[in-house]
mmCIF file of C-alpha atoms in Angstrom:
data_model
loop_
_atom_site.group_PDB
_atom_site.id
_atom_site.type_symbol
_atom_site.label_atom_id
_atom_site.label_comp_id
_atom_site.label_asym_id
_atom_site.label_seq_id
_atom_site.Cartn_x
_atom_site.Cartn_y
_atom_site.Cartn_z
ATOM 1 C CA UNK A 661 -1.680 22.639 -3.834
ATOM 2 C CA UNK A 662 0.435 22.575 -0.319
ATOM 3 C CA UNK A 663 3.763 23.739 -0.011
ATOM 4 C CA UNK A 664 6.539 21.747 1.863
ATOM 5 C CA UNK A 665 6.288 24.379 4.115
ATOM 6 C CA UNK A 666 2.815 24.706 4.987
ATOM 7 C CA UNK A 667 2.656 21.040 5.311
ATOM 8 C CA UNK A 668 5.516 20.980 8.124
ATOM 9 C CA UNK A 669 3.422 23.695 9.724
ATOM 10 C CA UNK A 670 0.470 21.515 10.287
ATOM 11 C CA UNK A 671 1.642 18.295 10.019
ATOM 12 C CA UNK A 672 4.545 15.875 11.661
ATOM 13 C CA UNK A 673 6.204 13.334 9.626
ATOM 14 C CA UNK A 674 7.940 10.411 11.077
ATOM 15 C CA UNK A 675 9.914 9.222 8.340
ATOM 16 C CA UNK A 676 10.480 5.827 9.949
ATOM 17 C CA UNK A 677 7.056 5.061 10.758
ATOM 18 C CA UNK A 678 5.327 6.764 7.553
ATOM 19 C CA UNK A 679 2.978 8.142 10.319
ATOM 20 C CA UNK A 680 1.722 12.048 10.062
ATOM 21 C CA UNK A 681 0.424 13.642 13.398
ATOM 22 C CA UNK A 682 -1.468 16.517 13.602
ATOM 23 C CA UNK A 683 0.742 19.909 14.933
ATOM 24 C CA UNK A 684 -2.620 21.845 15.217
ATOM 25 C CA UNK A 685 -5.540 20.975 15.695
ATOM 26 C CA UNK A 686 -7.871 21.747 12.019
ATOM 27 C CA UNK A 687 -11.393 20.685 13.112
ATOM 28 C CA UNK A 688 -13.775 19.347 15.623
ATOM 29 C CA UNK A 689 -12.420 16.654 17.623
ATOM 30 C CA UNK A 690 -8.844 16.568 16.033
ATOM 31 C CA UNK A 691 -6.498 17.257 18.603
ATOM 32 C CA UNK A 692 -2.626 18.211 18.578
ATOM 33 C CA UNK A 693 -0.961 14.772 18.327
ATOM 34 C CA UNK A 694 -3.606 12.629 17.167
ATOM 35 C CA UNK A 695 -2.393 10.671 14.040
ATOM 36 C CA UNK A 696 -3.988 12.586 10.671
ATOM 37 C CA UNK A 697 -5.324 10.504 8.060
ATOM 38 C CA UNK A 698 -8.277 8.023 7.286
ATOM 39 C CA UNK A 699 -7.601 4.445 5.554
ATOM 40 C CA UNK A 700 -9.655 4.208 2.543
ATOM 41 C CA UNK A 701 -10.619 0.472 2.619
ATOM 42 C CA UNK A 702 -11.266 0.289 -1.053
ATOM 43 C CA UNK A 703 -7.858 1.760 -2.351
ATOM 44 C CA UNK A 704 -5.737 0.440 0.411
ATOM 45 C CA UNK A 705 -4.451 3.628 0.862
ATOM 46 C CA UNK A 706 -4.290 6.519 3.716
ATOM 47 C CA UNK A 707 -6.295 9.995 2.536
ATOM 48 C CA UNK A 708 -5.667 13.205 4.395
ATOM 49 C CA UNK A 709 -7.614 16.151 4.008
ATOM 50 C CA UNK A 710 -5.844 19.639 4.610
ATOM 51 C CA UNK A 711 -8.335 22.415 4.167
ATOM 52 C CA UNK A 712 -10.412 20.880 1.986
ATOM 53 C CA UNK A 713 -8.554 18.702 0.236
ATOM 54 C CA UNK A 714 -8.241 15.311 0.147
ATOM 55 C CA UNK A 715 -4.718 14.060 -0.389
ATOM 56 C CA UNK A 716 -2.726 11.028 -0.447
ATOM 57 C CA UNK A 717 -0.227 10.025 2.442
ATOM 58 C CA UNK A 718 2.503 8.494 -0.052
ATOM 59 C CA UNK A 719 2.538 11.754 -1.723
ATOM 60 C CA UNK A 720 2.237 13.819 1.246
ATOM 61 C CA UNK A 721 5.159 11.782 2.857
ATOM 62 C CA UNK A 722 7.345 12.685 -0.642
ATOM 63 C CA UNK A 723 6.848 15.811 0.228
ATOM 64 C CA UNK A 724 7.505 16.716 3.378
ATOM 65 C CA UNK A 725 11.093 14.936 2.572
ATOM 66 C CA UNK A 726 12.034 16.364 -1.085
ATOM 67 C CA UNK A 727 10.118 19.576 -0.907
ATOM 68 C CA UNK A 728 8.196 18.886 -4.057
ATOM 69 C CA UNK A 729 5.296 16.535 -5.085
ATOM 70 C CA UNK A 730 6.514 13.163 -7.030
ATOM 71 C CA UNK A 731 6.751 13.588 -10.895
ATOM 72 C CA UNK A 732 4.931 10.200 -11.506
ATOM 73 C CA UNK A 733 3.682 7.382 -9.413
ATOM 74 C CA UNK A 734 4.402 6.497 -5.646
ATOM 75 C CA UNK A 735 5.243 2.729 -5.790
ATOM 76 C CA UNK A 736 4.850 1.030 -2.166
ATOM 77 C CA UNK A 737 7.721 -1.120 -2.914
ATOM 78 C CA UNK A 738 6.654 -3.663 -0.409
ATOM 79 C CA UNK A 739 3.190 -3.566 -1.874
ATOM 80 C CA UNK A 740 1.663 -2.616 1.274
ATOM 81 C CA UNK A 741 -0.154 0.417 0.518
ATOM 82 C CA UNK A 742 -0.278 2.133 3.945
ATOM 83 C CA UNK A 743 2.919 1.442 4.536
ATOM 84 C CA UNK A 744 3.957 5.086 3.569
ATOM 85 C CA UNK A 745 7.809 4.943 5.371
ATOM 86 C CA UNK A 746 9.973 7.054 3.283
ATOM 87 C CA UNK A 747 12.063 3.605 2.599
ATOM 88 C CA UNK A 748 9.025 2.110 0.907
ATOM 89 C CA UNK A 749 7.915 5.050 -1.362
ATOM 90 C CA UNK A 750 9.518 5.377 -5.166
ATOM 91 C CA UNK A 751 8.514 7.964 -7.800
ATOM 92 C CA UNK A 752 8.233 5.951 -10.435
ATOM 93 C CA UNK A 753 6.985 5.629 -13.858
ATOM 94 C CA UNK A 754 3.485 4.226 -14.543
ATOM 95 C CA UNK A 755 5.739 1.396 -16.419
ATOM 96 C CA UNK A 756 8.184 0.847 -13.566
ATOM 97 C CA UNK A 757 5.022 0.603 -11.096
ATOM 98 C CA UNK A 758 3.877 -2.268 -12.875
ATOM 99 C CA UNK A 759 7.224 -4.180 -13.129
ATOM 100 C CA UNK A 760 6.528 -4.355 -9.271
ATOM 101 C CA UNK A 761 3.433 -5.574 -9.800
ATOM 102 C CA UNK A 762 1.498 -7.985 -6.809
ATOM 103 C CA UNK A 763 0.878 -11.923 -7.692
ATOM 104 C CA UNK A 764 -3.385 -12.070 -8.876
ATOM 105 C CA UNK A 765 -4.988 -14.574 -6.000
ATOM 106 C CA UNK A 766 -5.829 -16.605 -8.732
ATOM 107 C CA UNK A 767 -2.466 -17.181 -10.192
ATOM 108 C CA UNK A 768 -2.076 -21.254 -10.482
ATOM 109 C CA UNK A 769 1.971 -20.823 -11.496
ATOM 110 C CA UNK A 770 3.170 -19.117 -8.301
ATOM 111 C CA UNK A 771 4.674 -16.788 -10.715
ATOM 112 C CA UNK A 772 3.605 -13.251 -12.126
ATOM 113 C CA UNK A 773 3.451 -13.956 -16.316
ATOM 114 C CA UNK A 774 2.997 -17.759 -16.115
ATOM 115 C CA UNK A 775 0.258 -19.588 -16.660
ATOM 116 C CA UNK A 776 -1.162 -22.800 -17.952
ATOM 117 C CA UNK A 777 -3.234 -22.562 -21.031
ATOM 118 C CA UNK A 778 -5.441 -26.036 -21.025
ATOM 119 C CA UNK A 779 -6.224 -25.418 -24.716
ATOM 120 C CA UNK A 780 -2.722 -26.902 -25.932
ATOM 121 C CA UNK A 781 -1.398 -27.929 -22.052
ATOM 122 C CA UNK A 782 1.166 -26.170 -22.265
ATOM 123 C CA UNK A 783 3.138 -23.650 -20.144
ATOM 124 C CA UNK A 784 2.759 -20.086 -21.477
ATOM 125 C CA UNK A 785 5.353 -17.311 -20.790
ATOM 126 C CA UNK A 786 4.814 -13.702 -20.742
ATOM 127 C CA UNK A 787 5.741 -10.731 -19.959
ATOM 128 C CA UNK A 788 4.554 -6.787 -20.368
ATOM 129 C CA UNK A 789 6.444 -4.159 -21.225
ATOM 130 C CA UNK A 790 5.692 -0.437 -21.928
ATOM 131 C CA UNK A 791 2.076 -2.017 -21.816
ATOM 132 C CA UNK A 792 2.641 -3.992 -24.977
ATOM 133 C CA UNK A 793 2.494 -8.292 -24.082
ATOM 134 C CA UNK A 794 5.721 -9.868 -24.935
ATOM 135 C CA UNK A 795 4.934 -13.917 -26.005
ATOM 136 C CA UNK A 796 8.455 -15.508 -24.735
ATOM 137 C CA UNK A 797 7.156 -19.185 -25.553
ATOM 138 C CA UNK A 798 5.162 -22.158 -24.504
ATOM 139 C CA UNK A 799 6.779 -25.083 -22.803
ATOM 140 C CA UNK A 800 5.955 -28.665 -21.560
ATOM 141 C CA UNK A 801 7.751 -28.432 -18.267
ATOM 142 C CA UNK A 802 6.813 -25.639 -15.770
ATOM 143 C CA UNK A 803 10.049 -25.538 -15.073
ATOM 144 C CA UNK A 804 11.420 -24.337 -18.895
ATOM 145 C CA UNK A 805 8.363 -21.732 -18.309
ATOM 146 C CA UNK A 806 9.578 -20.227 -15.380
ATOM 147 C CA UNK A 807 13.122 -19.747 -16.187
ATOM 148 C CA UNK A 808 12.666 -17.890 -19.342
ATOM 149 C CA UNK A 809 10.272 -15.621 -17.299
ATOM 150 C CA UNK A 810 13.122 -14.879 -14.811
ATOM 151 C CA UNK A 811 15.560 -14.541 -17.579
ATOM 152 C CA UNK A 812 13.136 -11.741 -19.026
ATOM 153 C CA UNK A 813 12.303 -9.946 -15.911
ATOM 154 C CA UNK A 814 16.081 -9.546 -15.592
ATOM 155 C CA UNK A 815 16.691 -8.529 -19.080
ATOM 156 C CA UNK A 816 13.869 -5.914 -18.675
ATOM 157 C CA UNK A 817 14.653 -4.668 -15.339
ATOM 158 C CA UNK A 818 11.703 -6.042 -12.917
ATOM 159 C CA UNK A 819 12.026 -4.992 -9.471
ATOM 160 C CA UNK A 820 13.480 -7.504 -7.301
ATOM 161 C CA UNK A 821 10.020 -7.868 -5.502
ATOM 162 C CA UNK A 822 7.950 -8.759 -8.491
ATOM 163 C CA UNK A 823 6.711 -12.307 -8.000
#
């Protein structure tokens, strides 16, 4: 594993930016300057290999600042993935990621844990935590649904951003 301080020797972090540029040039036709890193389409993420190995930006980026890799997860708080400005990164449980969990496309609600269920058209309620469902009721009105969902991503500490 990389050191903080072989890492500052071969790369530049611009903590406002979340962009790493390369202080030497490692191979081929990587130059001195050019910005270091690939975008992995499928992950949404940026990989950057360092002799040999292939590591992750967001963990790179935590640490170059705090001298030591993250204990847990790096949650993009924004939930844009190659957004890797110190500001967006949090070391984070595997729990705490998913309480900042992105809206599925196919959500119907417009909120994260609600969702109709046709069988007995009602509202359904819901919410996960420490990976265990929580059943917090069903309701005729949307409305009554998506209240007691706010009132339990409060209770249980959501981040702000989750939808």
């Amino acid at each position: 594993m990389i050191t903080q301080k072989e890492l500052k020797k071969i790369l530049f972090y611009n903590p406002k930016t979340g962009i790493f540029k390369w202080k030497i040039s490692p191979v081929g036709r990587i130059k001195i300057n050019d910005i270091a890193g690939s975008k992995h389409k499928k992950l949404k993420n940026i990989d950057i290999c360092i002799k040999g190995i292939k590591y992750k930006a967001h963990r790179l980026a935590w640490l170059y600042m705090y001298g030591k890799f993250p204990q847990n997860q790096i949650d993009h708080i924004n939930h844009v993935q190659f957004d890797n400005r110190i500001k967006n990164l949090r070391d984070v449980s595997d729990a705490e990621n998913k309480r900042n969990k992105k809206m599925q496309s196919n959500n119907t609600s417009g909120v994260v844990g609600v969702c109709f269920n046709k069988q007995n058209k009602k509202w359904r309620s819901r919410i996960y935590l420490n990976g265990k469902q929580i059943h917090l009721g069903e309701f005729n009105d949307i409305k009554d649904a998506l209240k007691s969902r706010k009132l339990a991503k409060i209770k249980y500490k959501y981040h702000e951003n989750h939808e």
